[in-house]
XYZ file of C-alpha atoms in Angstrom:
444
model
C 109.873 175.402 25.669
C 109.038 177.196 28.906
C 112.138 179.224 29.792
C 111.493 180.259 33.401
C 111.570 178.589 36.835
C 111.886 174.988 35.643
C 112.329 172.289 38.282
C 111.849 168.649 39.306
C 109.900 166.734 41.948
C 111.389 166.627 45.450
C 114.508 168.379 46.672
C 115.026 170.885 49.472
C 115.385 174.620 49.842
C 118.681 175.316 51.567
C 120.296 178.618 52.620
C 122.492 179.658 49.701
C 125.296 181.509 51.556
C 126.584 182.607 48.148
C 126.687 186.278 49.145
C 130.236 185.785 50.448
C 131.691 185.448 46.919
C 128.996 185.787 44.247
C 129.938 189.412 43.507
C 133.701 188.923 43.707
C 135.492 188.839 40.333
C 137.771 185.903 39.619
C 141.355 186.521 40.763
C 144.525 184.702 39.807
C 145.932 182.618 42.653
C 149.534 183.146 43.630
C 152.001 180.951 41.791
C 152.712 177.769 43.776
C 156.327 176.937 44.573
C 155.605 173.210 44.345
C 152.660 171.352 42.820
C 151.494 167.820 43.601
C 149.644 166.585 40.520
C 147.656 163.345 40.964
C 147.793 160.845 38.111
C 144.207 159.828 38.882
C 141.717 162.716 39.008
C 138.870 161.168 37.068
C 136.487 158.241 36.751
C 138.246 155.323 35.070
C 141.789 154.050 34.820
C 144.645 155.962 36.471
C 147.410 157.374 34.302
C 150.936 156.088 34.043
C 153.645 158.687 34.519
C 155.323 159.930 31.341
C 158.060 161.693 33.336
C 160.663 160.683 35.901
C 162.537 162.362 38.716
C 164.885 165.054 37.435
C 162.977 165.727 34.200
C 162.295 169.332 33.223
C 158.689 170.027 32.244
C 156.704 172.932 30.814
C 153.211 174.286 31.437
C 150.679 172.145 29.583
C 153.078 169.275 28.950
C 151.432 165.871 29.184
C 152.882 164.059 32.218
C 150.425 161.198 32.626
C 148.434 158.998 30.248
C 146.558 155.698 30.109
C 145.725 153.487 27.146
C 142.276 152.800 28.641
C 139.325 154.409 26.873
C 137.758 155.587 30.138
C 140.567 157.768 31.406
C 141.960 161.264 30.846
C 145.553 162.465 30.460
C 147.146 164.746 33.041
C 149.268 167.822 32.300
C 151.781 169.897 34.209
C 150.463 173.191 35.562
C 153.928 174.769 36.005
C 157.311 174.708 34.347
C 160.091 173.304 36.459
C 161.711 170.095 37.654
C 160.129 166.794 38.661
C 161.285 166.234 42.241
C 159.571 162.889 42.854
C 156.683 160.583 42.008
C 155.054 159.480 45.224
C 151.775 158.332 46.756
C 149.678 161.069 48.362
C 146.151 161.671 49.580
C 143.816 163.691 47.378
C 140.611 165.606 48.257
C 138.575 162.548 47.210
C 139.979 160.564 50.138
C 141.980 158.311 47.830
C 145.723 157.770 47.965
C 147.165 157.925 44.449
C 150.457 158.446 42.657
C 151.356 162.122 42.311
C 153.992 163.906 40.247
C 155.737 166.458 42.476
C 157.097 169.401 40.461
C 159.157 172.300 41.781
C 158.271 175.436 39.809
C 161.020 177.527 38.226
C 158.681 180.532 38.188
C 158.997 181.032 34.427
C 155.703 179.413 33.383
C 157.195 178.401 30.047
C 154.482 176.943 27.817
C 154.762 173.591 26.082
C 155.124 173.840 22.295
C 151.875 171.896 21.801
C 149.800 174.795 23.151
C 148.500 176.539 20.048
C 145.056 177.096 18.468
C 143.522 173.971 16.980
C 141.694 175.592 14.077
C 138.301 177.017 13.228
C 135.267 175.238 14.647
C 133.783 175.218 11.145
C 136.822 173.349 9.835
C 137.009 170.730 12.591
C 135.165 167.437 12.213
C 133.243 165.869 15.133
C 135.999 163.258 15.482
C 138.689 165.965 15.592
C 136.789 167.926 18.263
C 136.491 164.841 20.465
C 140.206 164.126 19.904
C 141.125 167.647 21.041
C 138.972 167.270 24.158
C 140.607 163.935 24.971
C 144.156 165.224 24.499
C 143.365 168.244 26.681
C 142.426 165.930 29.566
C 139.010 167.495 30.034
C 136.736 165.833 32.554
C 133.534 166.714 34.348
C 134.457 169.574 36.670
C 131.287 169.699 38.724
C 130.894 166.107 39.882
C 132.662 162.772 39.735
C 135.139 163.755 37.012
C 133.887 161.607 34.150
C 136.154 161.931 31.069
C 134.358 164.259 28.654
C 135.515 162.533 25.461
C 133.828 159.342 26.680
C 130.603 161.217 27.403
C 130.677 162.614 23.869
C 131.147 159.152 22.320
C 127.816 157.357 22.900
C 127.263 153.984 21.221
C 125.479 154.084 17.831
C 122.183 152.872 19.292
C 121.954 155.899 21.619
C 120.474 158.728 19.583
C 121.315 162.092 21.146
C 119.057 165.052 20.339
C 119.904 167.565 23.083
C 122.979 168.945 24.830
C 122.400 170.496 28.262
C 124.931 172.773 29.944
C 124.671 172.614 33.704
C 124.910 176.104 35.189
C 122.772 175.335 38.235
C 125.608 175.304 40.802
C 123.064 174.406 43.476
C 125.582 173.642 46.245
C 125.472 176.356 48.914
C 128.492 178.699 49.149
C 130.073 177.799 45.791
C 130.209 180.487 43.084
C 133.009 179.388 40.718
C 130.596 178.452 37.911
C 128.528 181.576 38.566
C 131.530 183.843 38.036
C 132.578 181.917 34.906
C 129.150 182.504 33.387
C 129.238 186.214 34.232
C 132.830 186.828 33.130
C 133.289 184.374 30.229
C 129.865 183.808 28.607
C 131.266 183.865 25.057
C 133.586 180.936 25.786
C 130.713 178.950 27.277
C 128.616 179.518 24.153
C 131.572 178.528 21.961
C 132.131 175.387 24.057
C 128.457 174.459 23.766
C 128.575 174.865 19.976
C 131.663 172.638 19.901
C 129.875 169.939 21.915
C 126.805 170.168 19.679
C 128.974 169.690 16.606
C 130.884 166.827 18.231
C 127.688 164.844 18.845
C 125.920 166.213 15.748
C 122.816 167.689 17.392
C 121.003 170.969 16.761
C 119.611 171.672 20.216
C 121.578 173.209 23.078
C 120.135 174.389 26.390
C 121.901 176.150 29.257
C 120.135 175.775 32.618
C 120.883 178.318 35.367
C 119.233 178.706 38.760
C 117.243 181.940 39.015
C 119.328 183.150 41.970
C 122.005 184.037 39.372
C 120.160 186.675 37.275
C 123.401 188.302 36.100
C 124.616 184.957 34.723
C 121.294 184.350 32.944
C 121.484 187.815 31.379
C 125.137 187.415 30.359
C 124.525 184.112 28.577
C 121.320 185.288 26.922
C 123.220 188.276 25.572
C 126.108 186.062 24.416
C 123.738 183.635 22.667
C 121.765 186.236 20.712
C 121.487 185.127 17.118
C 122.092 181.466 18.007
C 118.783 179.930 16.930
C 119.580 176.468 18.304
C 120.638 177.608 21.789
C 118.322 178.499 24.675
C 119.107 179.790 28.157
C 116.509 178.728 30.736
C 116.128 179.682 34.383
C 115.696 176.962 36.974
C 114.057 177.144 40.355
C 116.729 177.609 43.023
C 116.327 174.242 44.695
C 118.778 171.545 45.739
C 119.872 169.218 44.037
C 118.894 171.019 40.824
C 122.462 170.531 39.559
C 122.247 166.732 39.496
C 122.322 165.893 35.788
C 119.289 163.622 35.910
C 117.266 166.260 37.782
C 118.372 168.819 35.189
C 117.207 166.578 32.348
C 113.852 166.111 34.052
C 113.418 169.845 34.723
C 114.463 171.051 31.263
C 113.381 168.253 28.927
C 110.678 166.543 30.994
C 112.428 163.193 30.518
C 113.078 160.603 33.220
C 116.352 158.682 33.135
C 115.488 155.056 34.012
C 116.800 153.319 37.115
C 120.440 152.428 36.510
C 120.410 154.414 33.285
C 122.473 157.276 31.895
C 121.477 160.592 30.266
C 122.234 159.096 26.846
C 119.391 156.618 27.445
C 116.942 159.516 27.054
C 118.819 161.246 24.241
C 120.688 163.816 26.306
C 124.261 164.779 27.139
C 124.990 167.041 30.109
C 128.194 169.037 30.573
C 129.237 171.314 33.414
C 129.823 175.018 32.755
C 133.514 174.826 33.690
C 134.084 171.801 31.444
C 132.349 173.633 28.595
C 134.626 176.634 29.007
C 137.649 174.294 29.127
C 136.554 172.816 25.784
C 136.479 176.298 24.274
C 139.990 177.044 25.528
C 141.283 173.696 24.265
C 140.121 174.579 20.738
C 140.738 178.336 20.696
C 144.072 178.299 22.545
C 145.204 174.677 22.550
C 145.130 174.834 26.348
C 144.930 171.544 28.299
C 143.020 171.392 31.574
C 145.722 172.318 34.079
C 143.951 175.065 36.035
C 140.427 175.886 37.162
C 138.376 178.407 39.167
C 138.002 177.417 42.823
C 135.844 179.204 45.382
C 137.520 179.528 48.792
C 134.713 180.523 51.127
C 132.865 180.177 54.407
C 132.645 182.110 57.649
C 135.775 180.313 58.799
C 138.055 182.070 56.277
C 139.081 185.721 56.573
C 138.862 186.795 52.917
C 136.702 184.563 50.690
C 137.708 184.600 47.009
C 137.145 183.032 43.598
C 140.601 182.001 42.414
C 142.039 180.675 39.156
C 144.094 177.888 40.641
C 146.668 175.572 39.113
C 146.014 171.862 39.501
C 148.348 170.484 42.154
C 148.348 173.615 44.331
C 148.045 172.627 48.026
C 144.885 173.750 49.823
C 147.063 175.506 52.408
C 148.446 177.895 49.749
C 144.945 179.089 48.856
C 143.908 179.365 52.493
C 146.950 181.553 53.152
C 146.121 183.748 50.145
C 142.648 184.241 51.606
C 144.066 185.555 54.877
C 144.012 182.310 56.816
C 141.367 181.014 59.183
C 138.977 183.528 60.725
C 139.275 181.795 64.089
C 142.235 180.076 65.716
C 141.278 176.769 64.176
C 138.526 175.791 61.714
C 135.547 173.693 62.717
C 135.565 171.809 59.440
C 137.351 171.991 56.074
C 135.347 170.642 53.146
C 136.407 170.015 49.561
C 133.303 171.127 47.690
C 130.051 172.311 49.214
C 128.324 171.424 52.494
C 125.846 168.977 50.958
C 128.049 166.659 48.898
C 131.552 167.842 49.722
C 134.196 165.689 51.400
C 135.585 166.657 54.802
C 139.383 166.982 54.817
C 141.763 165.979 57.597
C 144.683 167.905 56.111
C 145.236 171.128 54.149
C 148.233 169.588 52.382
C 146.020 167.898 49.769
C 146.205 169.319 46.209
C 143.637 171.017 44.020
C 142.406 168.614 41.330
C 140.324 169.122 38.185
C 137.103 168.678 40.160
C 137.951 171.097 42.991
C 135.140 173.622 42.673
C 135.475 174.895 46.203
C 137.133 174.838 49.585
C 134.631 175.536 52.353
C 135.809 176.542 55.828
C 133.197 176.274 58.580
C 133.579 177.731 62.066
C 133.552 175.490 65.114
C 130.029 176.681 65.940
C 128.768 175.845 62.434
C 130.459 172.444 62.434
C 129.158 171.344 65.842
C 126.976 168.243 65.252
C 123.432 168.047 66.566
C 122.558 164.994 68.679
C 121.011 162.081 66.804
C 117.523 160.937 67.870
C 115.427 157.847 67.051
C 113.577 157.939 63.724
C 109.987 159.155 64.178
C 108.926 157.951 60.699
C 107.713 161.399 59.705
C 108.366 160.617 56.040
C 110.080 163.919 55.260
C 113.078 162.099 53.780
C 110.751 160.337 51.338
C 109.069 163.592 50.343
C 112.329 165.325 49.437
C 114.093 162.407 47.729
C 114.515 163.424 44.104
C 115.000 159.782 43.072
C 111.782 158.559 44.752
C 113.564 156.298 47.235
C 112.747 155.519 50.860
C 115.832 156.743 52.739
C 114.661 155.765 56.225
C 114.314 152.094 55.244
C 117.476 152.067 53.143
C 119.384 153.507 56.091
C 117.868 150.999 58.491
C 118.896 148.055 56.325
C 122.373 149.540 55.848
C 122.902 149.935 59.581
C 121.802 146.314 60.053
C 124.173 145.305 57.220
C 121.275 143.776 55.323
C 122.627 144.886 51.968
C 120.452 142.534 49.905
C 117.291 144.280 51.111
C 118.922 147.666 50.576
C 119.647 146.644 46.999
C 116.047 145.484 46.552
C 114.974 149.016 47.477
C 117.225 150.447 44.733
C 119.990 151.781 46.976
C 122.262 152.095 43.947
C 119.951 154.761 42.496
C 120.781 157.105 45.384
C 122.724 160.141 44.119
C 124.033 160.880 47.639
C 122.790 164.464 47.480
C 122.165 164.600 51.243
C 118.661 166.087 51.033
C 117.331 163.358 53.316
C 119.927 163.993 56.010
C 119.354 167.736 55.745
C 115.586 167.519 56.255
C 115.610 164.799 58.940
C 114.397 166.268 62.268
C 116.023 163.364 64.143
C 119.407 164.054 62.489
C 119.807 160.444 61.401
C 122.897 159.552 59.316
C 120.757 158.733 56.294
C 122.997 159.565 53.344
C 126.117 158.298 55.128
C 124.586 154.896 55.811
C 123.129 154.610 52.297
C 126.543 155.460 50.858
C 127.995 152.654 53.005
C 125.373 150.230 51.645
C 126.124 151.236 48.049
C 129.814 150.544 48.490
C 129.129 147.121 49.970
C 126.665 146.238 47.201
C 129.127 147.305 44.491
C 131.975 145.428 46.169
C 129.836 142.275 46.309
C 128.988 142.560 42.616
C 132.661 142.944 41.710
C 133.636 139.910 43.790
C 131.223 137.753 41.788
C 132.800 138.647 38.449
């Protein structure tokens, strides 16, 4: 396999802006006084609360669970007292039930947190069970429950596990710092995944603008004959799992298909490290590394943050806003992140970053009529026609949008970024997708 500068067709070259935090070691965030832990942080069914107001809880204690297969349990990130269970907004824009816990400051660990045994002694089924009980989900995207991803149907033959270390979103460096500072855990997590799905090939893909991460993981994987570390061209959206599969394995996931359809499983770097900690330490997923960055924050940082910590706590720890008021606050990166209307929302398992833009950076450019230059078609990594999809969406002709494979859009935003007329391409396509999906559900 070629190990250098792998890539895919399409995509855009965007300013990285990672210099703000890429060299900053991970710090521990200040302990929150109160956490607001959503019972729905993942794709699939929401959890039911296992606690009630007045209950005392410990760090790592399971506080939410669902009987549905596609779901993931939720754990307390502090020890303290449950003050309420109430509906709140989350960074995803959803309003969900949250367990509000007042910390007692003692961080007393739940008795269940203990090593789960040697990897050599654990069976594939036991590894998947540990991952499920730890509540591990995808931490770089939609939050798909990892135990489900590692349980493909018998007819899907998996022959490769890919670890996604691309982190192609501008500004964000949480995964980068994990790879530099904890490469051994990432290698252990990859070996655990490989054993869980019974494959002998593991590949870690990292964009070449992270040479220290590539070196750290190559050093950590020395002697591992079945593991390769490859460098990827620094191009957006290299971190999309289907683009990663195409770049590394040369395989094309079919329209409407999943990575398992081409024999691959893709896991994010942070999720892989969480798997290692679940086995080695018995630690559930109740905290993560979050990059707080942007020219609108005084002191950008990479912080180990407890799930449920309000955004405002992290912003305060980073010195507050650089200007009197921010131009825009984004959960995630500038390409696929979600703009926030409040800093009272909590960190969730998928919160890789909080981006603060200045008013100047956030000022929108005026929209112009489409000149049919075709640039959006050139950069689309899914080979769609964004200008026509957007046109049909704006006319509410969702049937024609569906005919042009609107549902294949990964909403990466490359088309909107490259458009010289500043058309709302990805926003309108996203609108069409929601309408198409809603229509399909109504027919069931």
